[in-house]
Amino acid sequence: FDLIVSSPALRTVKTAGIVAGLGRDNITDVVPLEMLCYGNPADGGDAKTLDQLFLEFEYSPLADYLSKGKDGEVISRAGLAAWQAVRNFAGRARADRVLAVGHAVLINALGYEAVKQSDHRRIMADTSFGECEGFTLEFDKNFDAAKLQLIQ
């Protein structure tokens, strides 16, 4: 992988390192993204809503979260912020292949915002990720997500 991103939770960073072949303890190449973690202090107060949604839906697919109107928009904002950060990192690093590992539905929200193809968006909306699961993205020359592969 050219770039590895995860939530900042140590167990998730270690999982990303293992999946990337770095081993459990060699995780210095993993970029932690606050947007992939519930309780991000920079999210403008959305953390409380995310926590409430997670209590209601737990590991349900992203589509269930998005169906909650204004509350569901919170998950979209978190996904968009994470996608913008990943795309910026990928562009600076000239990355072609990115591994993203996160917490439950937040990883879906990142993937949903990353992919433009409707079939990939449907996959991200309908998939139930557990803790420390994720996906790989391959980028085209414009650093748009061109290929998606799930890791469960």
PDB file of C-alpha atoms in Angstrom:
ATOM      1  CA  PHE A   1       0.000   0.000   0.000  1.00  0.00           C
ATOM      2  CA  ASP A   2       1.155   3.532  -0.712  1.00  0.00           C
ATOM      3  CA  LEU A   3      -0.917   4.965   2.128  1.00  0.00           C
ATOM      4  CA  ILE A   4      -2.487   3.368   5.202  1.00  0.00           C
ATOM      5  CA  VAL A   5      -5.138   5.244   7.177  1.00  0.00           C
ATOM      6  CA  SER A   6      -7.067   4.174  10.235  1.00  0.00           C
ATOM      7  CA  SER A   7      -8.946   5.498  13.194  1.00  0.00           C
ATOM      8  CA  PRO A   8      -6.548   6.555  15.959  1.00  0.00           C
ATOM      9  CA  ALA A   9      -7.613   3.660  18.231  1.00  0.00           C
ATOM     10  CA  LEU A  10      -4.520   1.527  18.882  1.00  0.00           C
ATOM     11  CA  ARG A  11      -6.295  -1.757  18.086  1.00  0.00           C
ATOM     12  CA  THR A  12      -7.355  -0.362  14.719  1.00  0.00           C
ATOM     13  CA  VAL A  13      -3.905   1.029  13.908  1.00  0.00           C
ATOM     14  CA  LYS A  14      -2.420  -2.387  14.741  1.00  0.00           C
ATOM     15  CA  THR A  15      -5.023  -4.139  12.569  1.00  0.00           C
ATOM     16  CA  ALA A  16      -4.134  -1.820   9.676  1.00  0.00           C
ATOM     17  CA  GLY A  17      -0.462  -2.679  10.169  1.00  0.00           C
ATOM     18  CA  ILE A  18      -1.194  -6.411  10.129  1.00  0.00           C
ATOM     19  CA  VAL A  19      -3.374  -6.200   6.998  1.00  0.00           C
ATOM     20  CA  ALA A  20      -0.688  -4.132   5.265  1.00  0.00           C
ATOM     21  CA  GLY A  21       1.967  -6.710   6.139  1.00  0.00           C
ATOM     22  CA  LEU A  22       3.841  -4.425   8.533  1.00  0.00           C
ATOM     23  CA  GLY A  23       3.233  -6.626  11.541  1.00  0.00           C
ATOM     24  CA  ARG A  24       1.438  -5.828  14.766  1.00  0.00           C
ATOM     25  CA  ASP A  25       4.153  -3.670  16.295  1.00  0.00           C
ATOM     26  CA  ASN A  26       5.609  -1.879  13.249  1.00  0.00           C
ATOM     27  CA  ILE A  27       2.838   0.664  12.768  1.00  0.00           C
ATOM     28  CA  THR A  28       4.725   3.913  12.231  1.00  0.00           C
ATOM     29  CA  ASP A  29       3.534   4.051   8.604  1.00  0.00           C
ATOM     30  CA  VAL A  30      -0.167   4.186   9.553  1.00  0.00           C
ATOM     31  CA  VAL A  31      -1.788   7.640   9.382  1.00  0.00           C
ATOM     32  CA  PRO A  32      -4.467   7.983  12.091  1.00  0.00           C
ATOM     33  CA  LEU A  33      -7.542   9.947  11.007  1.00  0.00           C
ATOM     34  CA  GLU A  34      -9.626  11.481  13.784  1.00  0.00           C
ATOM     35  CA  MET A  35     -12.615  11.488  11.432  1.00  0.00           C
ATOM     36  CA  LEU A  36     -12.687   7.674  11.637  1.00  0.00           C
ATOM     37  CA  CYS A  37     -13.283   7.729  15.389  1.00  0.00           C
ATOM     38  CA  TYR A  38     -16.371   8.485  17.412  1.00  0.00           C
ATOM     39  CA  GLY A  39     -15.784  11.414  19.733  1.00  0.00           C
ATOM     40  CA  ASN A  40     -13.596  13.458  17.378  1.00  0.00           C
ATOM     41  CA  PRO A  41     -13.285  16.792  19.237  1.00  0.00           C
ATOM     42  CA  ALA A  42     -13.022  18.775  15.986  1.00  0.00           C
ATOM     43  CA  ASP A  43     -16.340  17.627  14.563  1.00  0.00           C
ATOM     44  CA  GLY A  44     -18.482  20.558  15.697  1.00  0.00           C
ATOM     45  CA  GLY A  45     -20.495  18.565  18.229  1.00  0.00           C
ATOM     46  CA  ASP A  46     -21.460  15.706  15.944  1.00  0.00           C
ATOM     47  CA  ALA A  47     -19.829  13.116  18.220  1.00  0.00           C
ATOM     48  CA  LYS A  48     -22.839  12.995  20.543  1.00  0.00           C
ATOM     49  CA  THR A  49     -25.210  12.380  17.642  1.00  0.00           C
ATOM     50  CA  LEU A  50     -22.879   9.698  16.232  1.00  0.00           C
ATOM     51  CA  ASP A  51     -22.802   7.977  19.614  1.00  0.00           C
ATOM     52  CA  GLN A  52     -26.616   8.077  19.851  1.00  0.00           C
ATOM     53  CA  LEU A  53     -26.983   6.698  16.328  1.00  0.00           C
ATOM     54  CA  PHE A  54     -24.514   3.913  17.092  1.00  0.00           C
ATOM     55  CA  LEU A  55     -26.479   2.962  20.220  1.00  0.00           C
ATOM     56  CA  GLU A  56     -29.584   2.692  18.043  1.00  0.00           C
ATOM     57  CA  PHE A  57     -28.142   0.990  14.955  1.00  0.00           C
ATOM     58  CA  GLU A  58     -24.833  -0.532  16.123  1.00  0.00           C
ATOM     59  CA  TYR A  59     -23.290  -2.524  13.248  1.00  0.00           C
ATOM     60  CA  SER A  60     -26.175  -1.973  10.860  1.00  0.00           C
ATOM     61  CA  PRO A  61     -25.433  -0.947   7.288  1.00  0.00           C
ATOM     62  CA  LEU A  62     -24.744   2.704   6.473  1.00  0.00           C
ATOM     63  CA  ALA A  63     -28.083   2.919   4.642  1.00  0.00           C
ATOM     64  CA  ASP A  64     -29.901   2.587   7.986  1.00  0.00           C
ATOM     65  CA  TYR A  65     -27.951   5.523   9.404  1.00  0.00           C
ATOM     66  CA  LEU A  66     -28.496   7.667   6.317  1.00  0.00           C
ATOM     67  CA  SER A  67     -32.259   7.125   6.573  1.00  0.00           C
ATOM     68  CA  LYS A  68     -32.396   9.177   9.806  1.00  0.00           C
ATOM     69  CA  GLY A  69     -32.791  12.592   8.142  1.00  0.00           C
ATOM     70  CA  LYS A  70     -30.874  15.372   9.893  1.00  0.00           C
ATOM     71  CA  ASP A  71     -29.244  12.933  12.298  1.00  0.00           C
ATOM     72  CA  GLY A  72     -28.158  10.813   9.357  1.00  0.00           C
ATOM     73  CA  GLU A  73     -26.448  13.830   7.810  1.00  0.00           C
ATOM     74  CA  VAL A  74     -23.934  13.671  10.665  1.00  0.00           C
ATOM     75  CA  ILE A  75     -22.541  10.407   9.335  1.00  0.00           C
ATOM     76  CA  SER A  76     -22.314  11.927   5.851  1.00  0.00           C
ATOM     77  CA  ARG A  77     -20.300  14.867   7.195  1.00  0.00           C
ATOM     78  CA  ALA A  78     -17.918  12.513   9.013  1.00  0.00           C
ATOM     79  CA  GLY A  79     -17.477  10.427   5.862  1.00  0.00           C
ATOM     80  CA  LEU A  80     -16.863  13.459   3.671  1.00  0.00           C
ATOM     81  CA  ALA A  81     -14.288  14.896   6.092  1.00  0.00           C
ATOM     82  CA  ALA A  82     -12.469  11.557   6.191  1.00  0.00           C
ATOM     83  CA  TRP A  83     -12.565  11.213   2.386  1.00  0.00           C
ATOM     84  CA  GLN A  84     -11.185  14.730   1.888  1.00  0.00           C
ATOM     85  CA  ALA A  85      -8.337  13.963   4.284  1.00  0.00           C
ATOM     86  CA  VAL A  86      -7.538  10.637   2.593  1.00  0.00           C
ATOM     87  CA  ARG A  87      -7.631  12.209  -0.870  1.00  0.00           C
ATOM     88  CA  ASN A  88      -5.315  15.019   0.291  1.00  0.00           C
ATOM     89  CA  PHE A  89      -2.874  12.524   1.825  1.00  0.00           C
ATOM     90  CA  ALA A  90      -3.012  10.386  -1.316  1.00  0.00           C
ATOM     91  CA  GLY A  91      -2.316  13.364  -3.557  1.00  0.00           C
ATOM     92  CA  ARG A  92       0.652  14.540  -1.488  1.00  0.00           C
ATOM     93  CA  ALA A  93       2.073  11.020  -1.266  1.00  0.00           C
ATOM     94  CA  ARG A  94       1.349  10.299  -4.956  1.00  0.00           C
ATOM     95  CA  ALA A  95      -0.437   7.201  -3.696  1.00  0.00           C
ATOM     96  CA  ASP A  96      -2.048   4.728  -6.064  1.00  0.00           C
ATOM     97  CA  ARG A  97      -3.298   2.229  -3.475  1.00  0.00           C
ATOM     98  CA  VAL A  98      -4.734   3.076  -0.047  1.00  0.00           C
ATOM     99  CA  LEU A  99      -5.768   0.844   2.843  1.00  0.00           C
ATOM    100  CA  ALA A 100      -8.470   2.289   5.126  1.00  0.00           C
ATOM    101  CA  VAL A 101      -9.386   0.605   8.434  1.00  0.00           C
ATOM    102  CA  GLY A 102     -11.806   2.134  10.893  1.00  0.00           C
ATOM    103  CA  HIS A 103     -14.618   1.803  13.356  1.00  0.00           C
ATOM    104  CA  ALA A 104     -17.841   0.185  12.230  1.00  0.00           C
ATOM    105  CA  VAL A 105     -20.078   2.459  10.131  1.00  0.00           C
ATOM    106  CA  LEU A 106     -17.588   5.337   9.908  1.00  0.00           C
ATOM    107  CA  ILE A 107     -15.458   3.309   7.521  1.00  0.00           C
ATOM    108  CA  ASN A 108     -18.558   2.818   5.331  1.00  0.00           C
ATOM    109  CA  ALA A 109     -19.157   6.565   5.333  1.00  0.00           C
ATOM    110  CA  LEU A 110     -15.590   7.202   4.140  1.00  0.00           C
ATOM    111  CA  GLY A 111     -15.922   4.631   1.363  1.00  0.00           C
ATOM    112  CA  TYR A 112     -19.354   5.901   0.366  1.00  0.00           C
ATOM    113  CA  GLU A 113     -17.976   9.402  -0.143  1.00  0.00           C
ATOM    114  CA  ALA A 114     -14.858   8.108  -1.914  1.00  0.00           C
ATOM    115  CA  VAL A 115     -16.526   6.121  -4.670  1.00  0.00           C
ATOM    116  CA  LYS A 116     -18.622   7.677  -7.397  1.00  0.00           C
ATOM    117  CA  GLN A 117     -19.789   4.533  -9.153  1.00  0.00           C
ATOM    118  CA  SER A 118     -23.331   3.707  -8.051  1.00  0.00           C
ATOM    119  CA  ASP A 119     -22.590  -0.014  -7.653  1.00  0.00           C
ATOM    120  CA  HIS A 120     -19.692   0.765  -5.284  1.00  0.00           C
ATOM    121  CA  ARG A 121     -21.816   3.247  -3.333  1.00  0.00           C
ATOM    122  CA  ARG A 122     -24.509   0.591  -2.947  1.00  0.00           C
ATOM    123  CA  ILE A 123     -21.894  -1.864  -1.639  1.00  0.00           C
ATOM    124  CA  MET A 124     -20.677   0.675   0.937  1.00  0.00           C
ATOM    125  CA  ALA A 125     -24.244   1.545   1.977  1.00  0.00           C
ATOM    126  CA  ASP A 126     -25.325  -2.095   2.332  1.00  0.00           C
ATOM    127  CA  THR A 127     -22.221  -3.644   3.934  1.00  0.00           C
ATOM    128  CA  SER A 128     -22.023  -4.086   7.704  1.00  0.00           C
ATOM    129  CA  PHE A 129     -18.439  -3.583   8.845  1.00  0.00           C
ATOM    130  CA  GLY A 130     -17.382  -4.573  12.330  1.00  0.00           C
ATOM    131  CA  GLU A 131     -14.556  -3.086  14.340  1.00  0.00           C
ATOM    132  CA  CYS A 132     -11.201  -2.973  12.578  1.00  0.00           C
ATOM    133  CA  GLU A 133     -12.546  -3.854   9.144  1.00  0.00           C
ATOM    134  CA  GLY A 134     -12.210  -1.766   6.031  1.00  0.00           C
ATOM    135  CA  PHE A 135     -11.321  -1.654   2.380  1.00  0.00           C
ATOM    136  CA  THR A 136      -8.659  -0.812  -0.143  1.00  0.00           C
ATOM    137  CA  LEU A 137      -8.959   1.918  -2.726  1.00  0.00           C
ATOM    138  CA  GLU A 138      -6.990   2.278  -5.915  1.00  0.00           C
ATOM    139  CA  PHE A 139      -6.778   5.762  -7.399  1.00  0.00           C
ATOM    140  CA  ASP A 140      -6.704   6.982 -10.962  1.00  0.00           C
ATOM    141  CA  LYS A 141      -4.293   9.691 -12.158  1.00  0.00           C
ATOM    142  CA  ASN A 142      -6.630  12.419 -10.803  1.00  0.00           C
ATOM    143  CA  PHE A 143      -6.656  10.810  -7.335  1.00  0.00           C
ATOM    144  CA  ASP A 144     -10.269   9.780  -7.663  1.00  0.00           C
ATOM    145  CA  ALA A 145     -11.153   6.362  -6.267  1.00  0.00           C
ATOM    146  CA  ALA A 146     -11.248   3.950  -9.200  1.00  0.00           C
ATOM    147  CA  LYS A 147     -11.349   0.499  -7.564  1.00  0.00           C
ATOM    148  CA  LEU A 148     -12.748  -0.708  -4.235  1.00  0.00           C
ATOM    149  CA  GLN A 149     -12.058  -3.983  -2.400  1.00  0.00           C
ATOM    150  CA  LEU A 150     -13.605  -4.872   0.971  1.00  0.00           C
ATOM    151  CA  ILE A 151     -11.592  -6.321   3.864  1.00  0.00           C
ATOM    152  CA  GLN A 152     -13.699  -8.198   6.388  1.00  0.00           C
TER     153      GLN A 152
END
